[in-house]
PDB file of C-alpha atoms in Angstrom:
ATOM      1  CA  MET L   1     -27.844  35.936   2.818  1.00 71.00           C
ATOM      2  CA  LYS L   2     -24.317  36.902   1.477  1.00 74.00           C
ATOM      3  CA  THR L   3     -22.965  35.692   4.711  1.00 71.00           C
ATOM      4  CA  ILE L   4     -24.916  32.238   3.622  1.00 73.00           C
ATOM      5  CA  VAL L   5     -23.564  32.237   0.068  1.00 64.00           C
ATOM      6  CA  THR L   6     -19.622  33.614   1.075  1.00 68.00           C
ATOM      7  CA  LEU L   7     -19.873  29.927   4.002  1.00 62.00           C
ATOM      8  CA  GLY L   8     -21.104  27.867   1.600  1.00 69.00           C
ATOM      9  CA  ILE L   9     -18.430  28.478  -1.344  1.00 76.00           C
ATOM     10  CA  LEU L  10     -15.827  28.324   1.460  1.00 67.00           C
ATOM     11  CA  ALA L  11     -17.182  25.116   2.432  1.00 71.00           C
ATOM     12  CA  GLY L  12     -16.692  23.898  -1.069  1.00 69.00           C
ATOM     13  CA  VAL L  13     -13.551  24.862  -1.380  1.00 62.00           C
ATOM     14  CA  LEU L  14     -12.461  23.647   1.487  1.00 64.00           C
ATOM     15  CA  CYS L  15     -13.976  20.059   0.572  1.00 63.00           C
ATOM     16  CA  LEU L  16     -12.444  20.238  -2.806  1.00 61.00           C
ATOM     17  CA  GLY L  17      -9.159  20.276  -1.415  1.00 58.00           C
ATOM     18  CA  LEU L  18      -9.345  17.722   1.011  1.00 58.00           C
ATOM     19  CA  ALA L  19     -10.310  15.090  -1.365  1.00 53.00           C
ATOM     20  CA  LYS L  20      -7.059  13.184  -2.446  1.00 52.00           C
ATOM     21  CA  PRO L  21      -6.554  12.771  -5.811  1.00 52.00           C
ATOM     22  CA  ALA L  22      -6.904   8.464  -7.220  1.00 55.00           C
ATOM     23  CA  SER L  23      -3.725   6.572  -6.647  1.00 61.00           C
ATOM     24  CA  ALA L  24      -3.046   3.518  -7.908  1.00 70.00           C
ATOM     25  CA  GLN L  25      -2.086   0.676  -6.493  1.00 79.00           C
ATOM     26  CA  VAL L  26       1.431  -0.432  -6.818  1.00 86.00           C
ATOM     27  CA  ILE L  27       2.366  -3.979  -6.159  1.00 90.00           C
ATOM     28  CA  PRO L  28       5.749  -3.836  -4.378  1.00 92.00           C
ATOM     29  CA  ASN L  29       7.782  -5.722  -6.350  1.00 93.00           C
ATOM     30  CA  VAL L  30      10.623  -9.081  -4.611  1.00 95.00           C
ATOM     31  CA  ARG L  31      12.308 -10.561  -7.468  1.00 94.00           C
ATOM     32  CA  GLY L  32      16.049 -10.809  -6.730  1.00 94.00           C
ATOM     33  CA  LEU L  33      14.906 -10.223  -2.956  1.00 96.00           C
ATOM     34  CA  GLU L  34      15.948 -13.409  -0.177  1.00 96.00           C
ATOM     35  CA  PRO L  35      14.129 -14.213   2.562  1.00 97.00           C
ATOM     36  CA  PHE L  36      14.606 -14.037   5.924  1.00 97.00           C
ATOM     37  CA  THR L  37      17.234 -11.323   5.832  1.00 97.00           C
ATOM     38  CA  ALA L  38      17.975  -8.092   6.364  1.00 97.00           C
ATOM     39  CA  GLN L  39      16.668  -6.973   3.126  1.00 96.00           C
ATOM     40  CA  THR L  40      13.455  -7.943   3.617  1.00 96.00           C
ATOM     41  CA  ASN L  41      12.990  -7.238   7.483  1.00 96.00           C
ATOM     42  CA  PHE L  42      14.122 -11.003   8.376  1.00 97.00           C
ATOM     43  CA  MET L  43      10.510 -11.855   6.926  1.00 97.00           C
ATOM     44  CA  SER L  44       9.097 -14.209   3.959  1.00 97.00           C
ATOM     45  CA  LEU L  45       8.432 -12.564   0.208  1.00 97.00           C
ATOM     46  CA  PRO L  46       4.425 -12.762   0.695  1.00 97.00           C
ATOM     47  CA  GLY L  47       5.472 -11.339   4.104  1.00 97.00           C
ATOM     48  CA  TYR L  48       7.609  -8.349   3.166  1.00 98.00           C
ATOM     49  CA  LEU L  49       5.107  -7.621  -0.022  1.00 97.00           C
ATOM     50  CA  ARG L  50       2.430  -7.619   2.662  1.00 97.00           C
ATOM     51  CA  TRP L  51       4.126  -5.389   5.051  1.00 97.00           C
ATOM     52  CA  GLN L  52       5.293  -2.749   1.544  1.00 97.00           C
ATOM     53  CA  TYR L  53       1.689  -2.837   0.511  1.00 96.00           C
ATOM     54  CA  PHE L  54       0.306  -2.299   3.183  1.00 97.00           C
ATOM     55  CA  LEU L  55       2.938   0.362   3.775  1.00 96.00           C
ATOM     56  CA  GLU L  56       2.855   2.205   0.445  1.00 95.00           C
ATOM     57  CA  ASN L  57      -1.728   1.854   0.243  1.00 95.00           C
ATOM     58  CA  ASP L  58      -2.702   1.756   3.864  1.00 95.00           C
ATOM     59  CA  VAL L  59      -4.587  -2.347   2.692  1.00 95.00           C
ATOM     60  CA  TRP L  60      -4.049  -4.853   3.924  1.00 96.00           C
ATOM     61  CA  ILE L  61      -4.042  -8.006   1.818  1.00 97.00           C
ATOM     62  CA  SER L  62      -4.633 -11.597   3.030  1.00 97.00           C
ATOM     63  CA  TRP L  63      -1.655 -13.813   3.177  1.00 97.00           C
ATOM     64  CA  ALA L  64      -2.861 -16.609  -0.023  1.00 97.00           C
ATOM     65  CA  GLU L  65      -3.335 -12.788  -1.982  1.00 96.00           C
ATOM     66  CA  ALA L  66       0.839 -12.182  -1.121  1.00 97.00           C
ATOM     67  CA  VAL L  67       1.884 -15.911  -1.824  1.00 96.00           C
ATOM     68  CA  ALA L  68       0.020 -16.063  -5.434  1.00 96.00           C
ATOM     69  CA  LEU L  69       2.159 -12.569  -5.912  1.00 95.00           C
ATOM     70  CA  VAL L  70       4.919 -13.599  -5.082  1.00 95.00           C
ATOM     71  CA  ARG L  71       4.272 -17.067  -7.000  1.00 93.00           C
ATOM     72  CA  GLY L  72       3.912 -14.960 -10.239  1.00 89.00           C
ATOM     73  CA  THR L  73       6.759 -12.386  -9.861  1.00 78.00           C
ATOM     74  CA  THR L  74       9.468 -14.965  -8.763  1.00 72.00           C
ATOM     75  CA  GLY L  75       7.756 -18.361  -9.720  1.00 69.00           C
ATOM     76  CA  ALA L  76       8.648 -19.262  -5.765  1.00 65.00           C
ATOM     77  CA  ALA L  77       6.560 -20.104  -2.544  1.00 57.00           C
ATOM     78  CA  SER L  78       8.663 -17.784   0.094  1.00 52.00           C
TER      79      SER L  78
END
Protein backbone atom coordinates (compact mmCIF):
# COMPACT_ATOMS: atom_id res chain seq x y z
CA MET A 1 0.00 0.00 0.00
CA LYS A 2 2.84 2.36 0.89
CA THR A 3 4.46 1.62 -2.49
CA ILE A 4 1.28 2.51 -4.39
CA VAL A 5 0.98 5.86 -2.59
CA THR A 6 4.65 6.60 -3.22
CA LEU A 7 4.29 5.77 -6.91
CA GLY A 8 1.20 7.99 -7.13
CA ILE A 9 3.03 10.91 -5.58
CA LEU A 10 6.02 10.35 -7.85
CA ALA A 11 3.76 10.24 -10.93
CA GLY A 12 2.08 13.49 -9.87
CA VAL A 13 5.42 15.24 -9.38
CA LEU A 14 6.63 14.04 -12.79
CA CYS A 15 3.48 15.29 -14.48
CA LEU A 16 3.87 18.72 -12.90
CA GLY A 17 7.49 18.83 -14.00
CA LEU A 18 6.60 18.06 -17.61
CA ALA A 19 3.87 20.69 -17.89
CA LYS A 20 4.93 23.74 -19.88
CA PRO A 21 3.87 27.16 -18.71
CA ALA A 22 1.48 28.94 -21.03
CA SER A 23 3.24 31.49 -23.18
CA ALA A 24 1.79 34.47 -24.96
CA GLN A 25 1.95 34.20 -28.73
CA VAL A 26 3.91 37.20 -29.92
CA ILE A 27 3.55 38.46 -33.48
CA PRO A 28 6.98 38.87 -35.09
CA ASN A 29 7.82 42.48 -35.96
CA VAL A 30 8.42 43.00 -39.69
CA ARG A 31 8.38 46.81 -39.55
CA GLY A 32 11.38 48.27 -41.31
CA LEU A 33 12.22 45.06 -43.18
CA GLU A 34 12.47 45.00 -46.96
CA PRO A 35 10.84 42.03 -48.73
CA PHE A 36 12.96 39.59 -50.75
CA THR A 37 16.24 40.59 -49.11
CA ALA A 38 18.74 38.68 -46.98
CA GLN A 39 17.04 40.21 -43.89
CA THR A 40 13.85 38.32 -44.70
CA ASN A 41 15.63 35.20 -45.95
CA PHE A 42 14.57 36.24 -49.48
CA MET A 43 10.87 35.89 -48.62
CA SER A 44 7.93 38.25 -48.91
CA LEU A 45 6.96 39.98 -45.68
CA PRO A 46 3.88 37.78 -45.11
CA GLY A 47 5.94 34.67 -45.85
CA TYR A 48 8.69 35.78 -43.49
CA LEU A 49 6.16 36.62 -40.78
CA ARG A 50 4.55 33.16 -41.13
CA TRP A 51 7.94 31.47 -40.90
CA GLN A 52 9.04 33.48 -37.85
CA TYR A 53 5.68 32.88 -36.15
CA PHE A 54 6.09 29.14 -36.73
CA LEU A 55 9.62 29.13 -35.30
CA GLU A 56 8.48 30.97 -32.17
CA ASN A 57 5.09 29.26 -31.58
CA ASP A 58 5.16 25.90 -33.43
CA VAL A 59 1.95 26.91 -35.24
CA TRP A 60 1.49 27.96 -38.86
CA ILE A 61 -0.81 30.90 -39.43
CA SER A 62 -2.69 31.23 -42.73
CA TRP A 63 -1.45 33.38 -45.59
CA ALA A 64 -4.48 35.67 -45.18
CA GLU A 65 -3.70 36.17 -41.48
CA ALA A 66 -0.07 36.97 -42.30
CA VAL A 67 -1.07 39.50 -44.98
CA ALA A 68 -3.50 41.18 -42.55
CA LEU A 69 -0.83 41.33 -39.84
CA VAL A 70 1.72 42.82 -42.26
CA ARG A 71 -0.81 45.42 -43.43
CA GLY A 72 -1.58 46.25 -39.80
CA THR A 73 2.06 46.70 -38.86
CA THR A 74 3.54 48.28 -41.95
CA GLY A 75 0.61 49.49 -44.04
CA ALA A 76 1.96 47.47 -46.99
CA ALA A 77 0.76 44.24 -48.57
CA SER A 78 4.11 42.64 -49.38
